Coordinates of C-alpha atoms and ligand atoms in Angstrom, one line a residue:
X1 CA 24.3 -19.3 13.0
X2 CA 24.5 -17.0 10.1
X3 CA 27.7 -16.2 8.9
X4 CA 28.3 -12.3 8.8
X5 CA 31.4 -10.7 7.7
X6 CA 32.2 -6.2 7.8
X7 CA 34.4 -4.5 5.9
X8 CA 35.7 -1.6 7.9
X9 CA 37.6 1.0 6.0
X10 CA 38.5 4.6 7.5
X11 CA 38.0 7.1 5.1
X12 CA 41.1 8.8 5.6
X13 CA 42.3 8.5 1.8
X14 CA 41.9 7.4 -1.5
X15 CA 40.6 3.8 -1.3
X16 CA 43.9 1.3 -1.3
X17 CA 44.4 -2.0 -3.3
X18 CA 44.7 -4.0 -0.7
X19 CA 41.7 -2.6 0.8
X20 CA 39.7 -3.9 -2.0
X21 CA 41.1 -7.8 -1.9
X22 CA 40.3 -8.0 2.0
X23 CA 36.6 -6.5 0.5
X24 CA 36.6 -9.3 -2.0
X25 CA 37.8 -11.9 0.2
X26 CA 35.4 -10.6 2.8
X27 CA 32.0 -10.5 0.3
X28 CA 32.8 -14.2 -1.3
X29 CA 33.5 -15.6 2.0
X30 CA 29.7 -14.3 3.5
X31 CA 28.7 -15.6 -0.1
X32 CA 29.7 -18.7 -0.2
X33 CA 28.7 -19.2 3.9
X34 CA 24.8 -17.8 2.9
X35 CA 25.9 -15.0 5.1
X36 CA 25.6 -11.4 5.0
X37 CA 28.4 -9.0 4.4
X38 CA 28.2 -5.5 6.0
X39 CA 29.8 -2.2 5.2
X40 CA 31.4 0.1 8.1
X41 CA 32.9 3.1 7.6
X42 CA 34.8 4.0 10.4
X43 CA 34.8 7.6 10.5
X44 CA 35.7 8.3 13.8
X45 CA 39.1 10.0 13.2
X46 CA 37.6 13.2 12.3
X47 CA 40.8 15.1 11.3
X48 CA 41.1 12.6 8.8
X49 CA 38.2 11.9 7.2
X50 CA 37.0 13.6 4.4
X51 CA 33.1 12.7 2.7
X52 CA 34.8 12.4 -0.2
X53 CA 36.8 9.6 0.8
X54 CA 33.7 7.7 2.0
X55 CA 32.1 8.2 -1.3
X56 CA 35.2 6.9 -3.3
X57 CA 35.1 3.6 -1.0
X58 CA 31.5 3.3 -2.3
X59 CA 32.3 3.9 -5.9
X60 CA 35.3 1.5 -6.2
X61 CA 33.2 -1.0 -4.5
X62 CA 30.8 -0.9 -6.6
X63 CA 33.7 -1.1 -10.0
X64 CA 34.7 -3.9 -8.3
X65 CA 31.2 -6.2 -8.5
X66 CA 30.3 -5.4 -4.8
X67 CA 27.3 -2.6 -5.7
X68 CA 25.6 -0.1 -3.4
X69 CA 22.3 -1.9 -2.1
X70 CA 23.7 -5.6 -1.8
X71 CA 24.7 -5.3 1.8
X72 CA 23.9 -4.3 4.8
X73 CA 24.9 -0.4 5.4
X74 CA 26.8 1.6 4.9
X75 CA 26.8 2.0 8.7
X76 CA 29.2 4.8 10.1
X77 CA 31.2 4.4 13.4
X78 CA 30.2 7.8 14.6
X79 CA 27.0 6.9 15.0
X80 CA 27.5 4.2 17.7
X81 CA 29.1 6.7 19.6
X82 CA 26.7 6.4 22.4
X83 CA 27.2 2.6 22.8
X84 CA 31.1 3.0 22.7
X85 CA 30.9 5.1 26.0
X86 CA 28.3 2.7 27.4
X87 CA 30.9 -0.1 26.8
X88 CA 33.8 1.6 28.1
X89 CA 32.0 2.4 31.0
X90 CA 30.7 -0.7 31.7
X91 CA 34.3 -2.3 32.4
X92 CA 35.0 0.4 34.5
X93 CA 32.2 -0.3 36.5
X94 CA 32.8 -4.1 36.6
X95 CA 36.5 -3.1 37.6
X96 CA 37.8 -4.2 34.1
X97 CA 39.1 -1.1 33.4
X98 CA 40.7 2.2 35.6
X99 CA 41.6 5.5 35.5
X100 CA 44.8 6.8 34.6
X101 CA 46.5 10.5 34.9
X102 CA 49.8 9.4 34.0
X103 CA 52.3 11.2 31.4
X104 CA 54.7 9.7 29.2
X105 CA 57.0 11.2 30.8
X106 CA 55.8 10.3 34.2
X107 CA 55.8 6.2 33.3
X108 CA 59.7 7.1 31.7
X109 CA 60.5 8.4 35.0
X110 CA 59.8 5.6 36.8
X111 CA 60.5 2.6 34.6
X112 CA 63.7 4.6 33.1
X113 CA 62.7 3.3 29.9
X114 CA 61.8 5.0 26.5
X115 CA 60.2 1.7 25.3
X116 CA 58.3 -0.2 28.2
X117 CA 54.8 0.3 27.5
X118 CA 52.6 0.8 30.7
X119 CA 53.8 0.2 34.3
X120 CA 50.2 -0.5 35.8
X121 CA 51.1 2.3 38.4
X122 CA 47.0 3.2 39.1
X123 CA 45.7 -0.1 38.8
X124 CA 44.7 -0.2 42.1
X125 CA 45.0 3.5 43.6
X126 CA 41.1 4.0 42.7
X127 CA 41.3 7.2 40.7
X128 CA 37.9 8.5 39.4
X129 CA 36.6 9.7 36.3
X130 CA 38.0 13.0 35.6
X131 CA 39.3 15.5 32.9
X132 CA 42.5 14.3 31.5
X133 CA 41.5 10.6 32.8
X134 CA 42.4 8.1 30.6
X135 CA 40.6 4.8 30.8
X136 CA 43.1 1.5 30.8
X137 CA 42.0 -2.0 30.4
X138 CA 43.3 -4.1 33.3
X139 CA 44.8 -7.2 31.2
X140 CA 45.4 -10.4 32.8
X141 CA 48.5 -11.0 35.1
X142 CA 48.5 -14.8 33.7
X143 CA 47.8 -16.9 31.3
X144 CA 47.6 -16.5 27.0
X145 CA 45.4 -15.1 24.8
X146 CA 44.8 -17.8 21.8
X147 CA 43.8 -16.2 18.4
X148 CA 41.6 -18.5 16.6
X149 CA 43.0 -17.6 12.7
X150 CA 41.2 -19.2 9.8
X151 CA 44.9 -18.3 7.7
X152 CA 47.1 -18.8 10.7
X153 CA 46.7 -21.2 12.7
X154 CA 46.5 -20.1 16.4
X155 CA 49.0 -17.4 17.4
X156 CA 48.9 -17.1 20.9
X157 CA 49.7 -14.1 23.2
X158 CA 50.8 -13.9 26.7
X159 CA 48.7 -11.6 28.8
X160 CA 51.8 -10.7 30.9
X161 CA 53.5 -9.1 27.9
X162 CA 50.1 -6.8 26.9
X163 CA 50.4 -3.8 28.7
X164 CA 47.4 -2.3 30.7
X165 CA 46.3 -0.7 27.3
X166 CA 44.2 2.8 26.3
X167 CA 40.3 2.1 25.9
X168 CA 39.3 5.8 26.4
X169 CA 41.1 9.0 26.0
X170 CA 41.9 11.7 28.7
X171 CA 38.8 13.8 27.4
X172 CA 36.2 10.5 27.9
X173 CA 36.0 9.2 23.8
X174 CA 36.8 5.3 22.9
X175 CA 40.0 4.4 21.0
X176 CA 39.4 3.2 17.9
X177 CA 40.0 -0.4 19.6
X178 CA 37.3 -0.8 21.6
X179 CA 35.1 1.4 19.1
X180 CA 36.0 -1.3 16.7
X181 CA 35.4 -4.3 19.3
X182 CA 31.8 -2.6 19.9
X183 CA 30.9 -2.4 16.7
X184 CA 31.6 -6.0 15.4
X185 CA 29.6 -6.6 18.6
X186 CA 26.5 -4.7 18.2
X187 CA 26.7 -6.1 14.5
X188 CA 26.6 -9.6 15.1
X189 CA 30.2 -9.7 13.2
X190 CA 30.9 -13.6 13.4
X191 CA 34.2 -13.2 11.1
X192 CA 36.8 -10.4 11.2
X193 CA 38.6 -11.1 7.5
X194 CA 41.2 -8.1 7.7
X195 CA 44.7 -7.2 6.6
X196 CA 47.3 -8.6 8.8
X197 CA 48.8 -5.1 10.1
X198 CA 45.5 -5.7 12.6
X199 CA 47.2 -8.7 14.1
X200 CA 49.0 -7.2 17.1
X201 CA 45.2 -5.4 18.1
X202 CA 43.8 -8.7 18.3
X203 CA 44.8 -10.1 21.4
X204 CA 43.6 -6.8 23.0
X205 CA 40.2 -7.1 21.2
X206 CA 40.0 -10.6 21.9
X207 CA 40.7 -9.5 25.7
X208 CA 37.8 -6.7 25.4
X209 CA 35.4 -9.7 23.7
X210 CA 35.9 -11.3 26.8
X211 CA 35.5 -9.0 29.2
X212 CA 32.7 -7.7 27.9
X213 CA 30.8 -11.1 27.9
X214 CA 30.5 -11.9 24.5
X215 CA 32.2 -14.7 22.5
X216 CA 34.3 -13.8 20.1
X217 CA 34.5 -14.0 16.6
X218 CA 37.0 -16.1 14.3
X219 CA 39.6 -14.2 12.9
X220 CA 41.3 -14.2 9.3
X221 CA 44.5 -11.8 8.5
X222 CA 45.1 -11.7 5.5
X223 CA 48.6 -11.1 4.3
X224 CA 50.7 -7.8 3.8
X225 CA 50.6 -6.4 0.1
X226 CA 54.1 -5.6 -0.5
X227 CA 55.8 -4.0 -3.5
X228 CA 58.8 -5.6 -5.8
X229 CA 61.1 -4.7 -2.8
X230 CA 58.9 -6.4 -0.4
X231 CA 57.9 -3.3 1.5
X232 CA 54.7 -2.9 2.5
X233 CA 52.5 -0.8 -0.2
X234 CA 52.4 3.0 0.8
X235 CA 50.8 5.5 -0.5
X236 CA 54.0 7.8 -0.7
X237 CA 55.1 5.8 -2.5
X238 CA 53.9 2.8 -4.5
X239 CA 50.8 3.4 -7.2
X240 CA 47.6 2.0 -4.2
X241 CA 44.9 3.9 -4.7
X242 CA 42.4 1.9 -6.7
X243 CA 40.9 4.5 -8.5
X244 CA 44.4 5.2 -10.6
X245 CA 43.8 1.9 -11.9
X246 CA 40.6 2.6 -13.1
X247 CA 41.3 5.9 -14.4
X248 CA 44.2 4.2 -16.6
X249 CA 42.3 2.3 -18.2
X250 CA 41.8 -1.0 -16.0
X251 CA 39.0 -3.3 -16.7
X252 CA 37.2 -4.2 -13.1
X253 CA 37.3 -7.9 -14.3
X254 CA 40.7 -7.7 -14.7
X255 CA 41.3 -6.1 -11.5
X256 CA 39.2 -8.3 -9.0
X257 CA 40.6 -11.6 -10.7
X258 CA 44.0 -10.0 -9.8
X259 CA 43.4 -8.9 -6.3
X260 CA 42.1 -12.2 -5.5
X261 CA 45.3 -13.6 -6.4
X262 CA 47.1 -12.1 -3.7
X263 CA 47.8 -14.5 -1.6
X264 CA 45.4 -17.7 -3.1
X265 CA 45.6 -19.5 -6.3
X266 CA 42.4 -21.1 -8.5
X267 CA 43.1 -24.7 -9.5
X268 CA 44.9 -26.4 -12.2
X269 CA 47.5 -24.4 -13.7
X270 CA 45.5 -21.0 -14.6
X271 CA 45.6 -17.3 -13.4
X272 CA 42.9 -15.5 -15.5
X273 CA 39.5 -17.6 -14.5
X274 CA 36.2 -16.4 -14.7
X275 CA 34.9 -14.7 -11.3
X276 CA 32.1 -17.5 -10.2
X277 CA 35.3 -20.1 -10.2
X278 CA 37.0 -17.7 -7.8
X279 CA 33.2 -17.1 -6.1
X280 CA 33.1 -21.4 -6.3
X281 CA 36.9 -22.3 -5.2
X282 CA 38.6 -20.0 -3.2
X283 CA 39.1 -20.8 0.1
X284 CA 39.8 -18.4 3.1
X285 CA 42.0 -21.4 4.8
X286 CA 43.7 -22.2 1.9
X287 CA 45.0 -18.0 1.8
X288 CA 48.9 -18.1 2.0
X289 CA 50.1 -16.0 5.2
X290 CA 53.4 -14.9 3.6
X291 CA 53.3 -11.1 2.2
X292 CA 51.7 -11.0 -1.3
X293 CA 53.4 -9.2 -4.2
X294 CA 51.4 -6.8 -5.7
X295 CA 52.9 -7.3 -9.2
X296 CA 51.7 -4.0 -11.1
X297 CA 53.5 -5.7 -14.4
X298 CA 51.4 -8.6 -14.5
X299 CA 48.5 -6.8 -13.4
X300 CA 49.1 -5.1 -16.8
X301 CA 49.6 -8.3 -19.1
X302 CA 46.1 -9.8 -17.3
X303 CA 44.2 -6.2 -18.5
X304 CA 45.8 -6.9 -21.4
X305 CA 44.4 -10.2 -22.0
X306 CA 40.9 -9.3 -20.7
X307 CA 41.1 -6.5 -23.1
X308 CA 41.1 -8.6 -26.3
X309 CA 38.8 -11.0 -24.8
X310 CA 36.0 -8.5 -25.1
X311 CA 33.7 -8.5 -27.5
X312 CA 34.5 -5.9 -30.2
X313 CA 31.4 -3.6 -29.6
X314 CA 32.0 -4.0 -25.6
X315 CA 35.7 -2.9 -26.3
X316 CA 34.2 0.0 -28.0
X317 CA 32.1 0.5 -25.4
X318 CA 34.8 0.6 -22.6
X319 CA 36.8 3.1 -24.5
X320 CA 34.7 5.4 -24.1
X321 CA 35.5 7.2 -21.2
X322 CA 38.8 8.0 -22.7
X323 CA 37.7 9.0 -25.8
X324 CA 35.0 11.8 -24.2
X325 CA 36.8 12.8 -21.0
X326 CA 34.5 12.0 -18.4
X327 CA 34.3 12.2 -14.7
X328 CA 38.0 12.5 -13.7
X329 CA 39.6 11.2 -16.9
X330 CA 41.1 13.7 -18.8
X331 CA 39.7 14.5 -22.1
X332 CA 41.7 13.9 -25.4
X333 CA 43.2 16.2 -26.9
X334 CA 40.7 16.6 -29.9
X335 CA 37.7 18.0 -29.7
X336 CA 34.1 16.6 -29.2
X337 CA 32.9 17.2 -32.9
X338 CA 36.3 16.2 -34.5
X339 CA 35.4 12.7 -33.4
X340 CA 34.3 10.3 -35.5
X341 CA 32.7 7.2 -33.9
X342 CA 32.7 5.3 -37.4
X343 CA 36.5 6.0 -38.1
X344 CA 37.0 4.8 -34.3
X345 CA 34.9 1.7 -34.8
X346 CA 37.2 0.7 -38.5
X347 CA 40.1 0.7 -36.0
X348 CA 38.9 -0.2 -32.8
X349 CA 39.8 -4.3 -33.6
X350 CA 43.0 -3.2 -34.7
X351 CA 43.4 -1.4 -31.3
X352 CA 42.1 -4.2 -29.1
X353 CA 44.8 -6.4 -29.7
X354 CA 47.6 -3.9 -28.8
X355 CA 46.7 -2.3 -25.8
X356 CA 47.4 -3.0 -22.1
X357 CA 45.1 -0.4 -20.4
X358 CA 42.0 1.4 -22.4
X359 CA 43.6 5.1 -22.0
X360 CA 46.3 3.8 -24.5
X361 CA 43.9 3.9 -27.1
X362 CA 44.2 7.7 -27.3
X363 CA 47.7 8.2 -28.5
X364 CA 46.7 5.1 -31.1
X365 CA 44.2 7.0 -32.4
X366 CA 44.9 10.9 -31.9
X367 CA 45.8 10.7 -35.3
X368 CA 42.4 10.3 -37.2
X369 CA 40.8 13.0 -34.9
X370 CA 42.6 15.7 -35.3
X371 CA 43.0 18.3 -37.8
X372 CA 46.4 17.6 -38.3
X373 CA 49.0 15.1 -36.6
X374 CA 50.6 15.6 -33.2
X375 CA 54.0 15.0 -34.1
X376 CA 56.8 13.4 -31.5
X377 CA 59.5 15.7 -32.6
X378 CA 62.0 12.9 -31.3
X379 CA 60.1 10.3 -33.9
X380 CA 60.5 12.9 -36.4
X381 CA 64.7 13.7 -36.2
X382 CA 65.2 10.1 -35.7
X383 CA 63.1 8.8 -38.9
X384 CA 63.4 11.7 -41.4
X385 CA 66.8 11.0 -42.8
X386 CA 68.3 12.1 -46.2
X387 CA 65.8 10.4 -49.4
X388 CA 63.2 10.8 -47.1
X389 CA 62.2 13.8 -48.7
X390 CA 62.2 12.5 -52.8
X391 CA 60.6 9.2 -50.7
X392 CA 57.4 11.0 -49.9
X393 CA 57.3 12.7 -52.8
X394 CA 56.9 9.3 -55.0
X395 CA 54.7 8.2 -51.9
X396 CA 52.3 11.4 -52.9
X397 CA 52.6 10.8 -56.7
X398 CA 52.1 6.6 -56.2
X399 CA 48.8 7.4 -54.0
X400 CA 47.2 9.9 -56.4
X401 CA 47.9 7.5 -58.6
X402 CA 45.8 5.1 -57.1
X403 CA 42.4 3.6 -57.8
X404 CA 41.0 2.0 -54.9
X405 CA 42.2 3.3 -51.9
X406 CA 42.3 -0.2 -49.4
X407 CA 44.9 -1.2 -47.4
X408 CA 46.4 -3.6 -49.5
X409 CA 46.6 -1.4 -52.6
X410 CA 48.2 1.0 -49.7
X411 CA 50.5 -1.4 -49.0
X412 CA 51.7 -2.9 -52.6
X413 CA 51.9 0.4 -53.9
X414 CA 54.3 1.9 -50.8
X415 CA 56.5 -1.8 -51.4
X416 CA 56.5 -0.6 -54.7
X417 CA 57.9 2.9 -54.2
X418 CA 60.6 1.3 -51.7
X419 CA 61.5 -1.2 -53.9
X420 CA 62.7 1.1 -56.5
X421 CA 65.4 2.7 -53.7
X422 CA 66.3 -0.9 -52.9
X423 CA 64.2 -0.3 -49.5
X424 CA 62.0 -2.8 -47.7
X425 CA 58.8 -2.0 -46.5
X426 CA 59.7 -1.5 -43.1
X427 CA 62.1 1.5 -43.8
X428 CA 59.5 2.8 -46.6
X429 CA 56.6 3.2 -44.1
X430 CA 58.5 4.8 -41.2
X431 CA 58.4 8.5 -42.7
X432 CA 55.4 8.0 -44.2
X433 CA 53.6 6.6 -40.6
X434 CA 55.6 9.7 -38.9
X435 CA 53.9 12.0 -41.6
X436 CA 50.7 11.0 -41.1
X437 CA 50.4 9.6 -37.4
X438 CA 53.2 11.4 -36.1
X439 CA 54.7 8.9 -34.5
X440 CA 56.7 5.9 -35.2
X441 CA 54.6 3.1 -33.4
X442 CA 50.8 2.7 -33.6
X443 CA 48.2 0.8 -35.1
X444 CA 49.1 -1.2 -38.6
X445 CA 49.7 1.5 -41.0
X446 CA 47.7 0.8 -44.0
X447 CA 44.2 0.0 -42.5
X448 CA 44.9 3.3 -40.8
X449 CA 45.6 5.3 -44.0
X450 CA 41.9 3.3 -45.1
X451 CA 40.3 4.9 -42.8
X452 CA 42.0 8.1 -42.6
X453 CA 40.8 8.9 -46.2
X454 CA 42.8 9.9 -49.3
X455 CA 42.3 13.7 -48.8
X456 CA 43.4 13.6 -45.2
X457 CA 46.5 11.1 -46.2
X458 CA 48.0 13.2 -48.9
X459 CA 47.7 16.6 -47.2
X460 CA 49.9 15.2 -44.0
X461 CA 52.2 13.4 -46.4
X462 CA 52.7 16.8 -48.4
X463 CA 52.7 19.0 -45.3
X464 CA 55.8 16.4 -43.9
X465 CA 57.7 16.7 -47.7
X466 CA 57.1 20.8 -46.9
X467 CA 59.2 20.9 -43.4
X468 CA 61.9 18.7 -45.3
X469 CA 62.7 21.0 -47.8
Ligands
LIG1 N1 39.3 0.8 10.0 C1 40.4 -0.2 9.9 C2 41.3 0.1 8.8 O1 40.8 0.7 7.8 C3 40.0 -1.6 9.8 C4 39.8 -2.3 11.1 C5 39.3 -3.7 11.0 O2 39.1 -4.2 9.8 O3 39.1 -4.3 12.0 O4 42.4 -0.3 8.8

């Protein structure tokens, strides 16, 4: 039997984390079993879905290692339409299912209850088909419905609890459901690998499965991503929607090694591995069940770490985005021709090793692009103090002076100048990095006045003496 695995998002919003590790899990399990992994979207929730959010699913996918044309589909829910309405009338026909006028209101009258689901009041008054006719699935009287979980064992449902649920709506279309059981059908789905907020459908699907004559597959729920308070990840509220990551500045490796760790661990003692010892070792049984912490902090120190493992010109490479504006990363705030791809290359090694996510590397390097410095006024108050005038003054005079202008002349010849106040270097290169940068943190000061040039130096330096005075 060939293993085959679906991914099934609804395009109802910007494509979430978690989404993306039950894709992963999903595309290295059919990998590792020679199987086939298949995309769905299920778009039958028309209010919702908007193309756009089908073609961000796509896109992310692909960011994420699993690219358009290596799997089956995309295949879209609304298009099995026909074979949805063949199902649902088939266990109507075979007395599986039964029509339904009832209210809300009508079931609350008679079970005096807010909260009981169904009372099975029409299961056997023989209704017909008819506008405002809701189909319900008859569910057995007796008996358990065993889940067969790859990550939890076998929960087990009593029929007697599971209410004589929906199938079709008053006005003849398939809840999503059965739409969902029909399509894993029709597909040849052997393994459902989805997020664990599915669980409580499954005894219902598995009921359907059966009904409808056709074994079912093995499940795998994945666990609940949950933020630092251990709710569940919204999108009111938490950061989900892969595509922030990206457009800060996240490296896809960085991102996919992450997700898989949600929930699953590589062996030995290690965290960052490369991705064919995730594709070799992980293992859908050995997925922990408990919620997973979706830990944006350490997401950030991995980046971080995959950042500085690049290769410089690759680094460079990946920057680049940020440095042009593209797509929906907003440009920088100098303009094309003030860039300088030489100046950026000096620094860019420099850069590597401090940043956590690429669209950092504008604020490091605003400074040698524009005309003049974007100064933090904050910086500014809190680092010009009284000297600091006379201080850049002798900074001006001990850099004219100079003959080779390198970092490390830069840098003896500013010790020199703080020195002479009793000043170490620490407190003599704060105005002078606030001049020329305008701020107080950023790349190491004297490779950047290197590259920066004397001309460019000097005129911020005198323009900062100037507002002093
Ligand atoms: N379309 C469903 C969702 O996005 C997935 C259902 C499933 O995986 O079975 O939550």
């Amino acid at each position: 039997m060939t293993v085959r695995v679906r991914f099934a998002p609804s395009p109802t919003g910007m494509f979430h984390v978690g989404g993306a590790r039950s894709a992963l899990q999903n595309w290295i399990y059919a990998k590792q079993q020679g199987g086939v992994f298949v995309l769905r979207i299920e778009d039958t929730d028309a209010a919702r879905n908007k193309p756009e959010w089908t073609e961000g699913i796509l896109s992310a996918l692909d960011w994420i290692g699993i690219s358009r044309g290596s799997y089956e589909g995309p295949y879209f829910q609304s298009e099995n339409a026909g074979e949805h309405r063949a199902a649902a009338a088939r266990l109507y026909e075979s007395g599986r299912a039964y029509y339904c006028d009832c209210t809300r209101e009508d079931v609350q009258a008679r079970t005096g209850s807010q909260h009981q689901g169904y009372d099975g009041y029409h299961r056997d008054r023989g209704l017909g088909p008819g506008p405002g006719h809701a189909l319900r699935f008859r569910t057995p009287d007796e008996g358990a419905t065993v889940v067969v979980d790859l990550i939890r064992g076998e929960p087990t449902f009593e029929n007697k609890l599971i209410e004589d649920f929906v199938i079709a709506r008053g006005d003849g279309s398939p809840v999503f459901l059965l739409a969902n059981v029909v399509d894993d059908m029709t597909m040849g789905i052997t393994h459902v690998i989805r997020a664990e907020e599915h669980l409580p459908n499954t005894p219902k699907q598995q009921l359907l499965w059966d009904a409808l004559g056709v074994k079912p597959p093995v499940w795998a729920h994945v666990p609940v991503v949950v933020n630092e308070k251990r709710q569940k990840l919204s999108k009111r509220r938490d950061k989900v929607a892969l595509e922030a990551y990206r457009e800060e500045g996240y490296l896809a490796g960085a991102m996919r090694n992450y997700l898989m760790l949600l929930g699953w661990a590589p062996s030995g003692d290690r965290e960052i591995v490369p991705w064919s010892v995730i594709e070799d070792e992980f293992r859908l049984d050995e997925v922990n069940p408990s919620p997973a912490f979706f830990d944006e902090k350490k997401l950030r120190a991995f980046n971080g770490e995959y950042i500085r493992a690049l290769p410089v010109a690759e680094f460079v490479d990946a920057c680049q985005p940020w440095l042009t504006g593209t797509g929906t990363i907003a440009p920088p705030p100098w303009q094309p021709e003030e860039f300088d791809a030489d100046a950026f290359a000096a620094v860019a090694p420099l850069a590597q090793t401090r940043i956590a996510v690429l669209s950092e590397i504008v604020p490091n390097v605003d400074f040698l692009f524009l005309a003049s410095p974007l100064i933090d006024e904050a910086a500014w108050t809190k680092t010009m103090k009284d000297g600091s005038a006379e201080l850049l003054d002798d900074a001006v005079a001990a850099f004219e002076a100079l003959e080779s202008w390198d970092a490390e002349s830069l840098k003896s010849t500013l010790e020199a100048v703080g020195a002479e106040r009793g000043l170490k270097l620490g407190k003599t290169q704060a105005p002078v990095r606030v001049a020329v940068t305008g701020r107080t943190v950023g790349l190491p000061l004297f490779e950047s006045l290197e590259v920066l040039g004397r001309e460019r130096t000097l005129t911020r330096i005198r323009a900062a003496r100037l507002r002093l005075t």
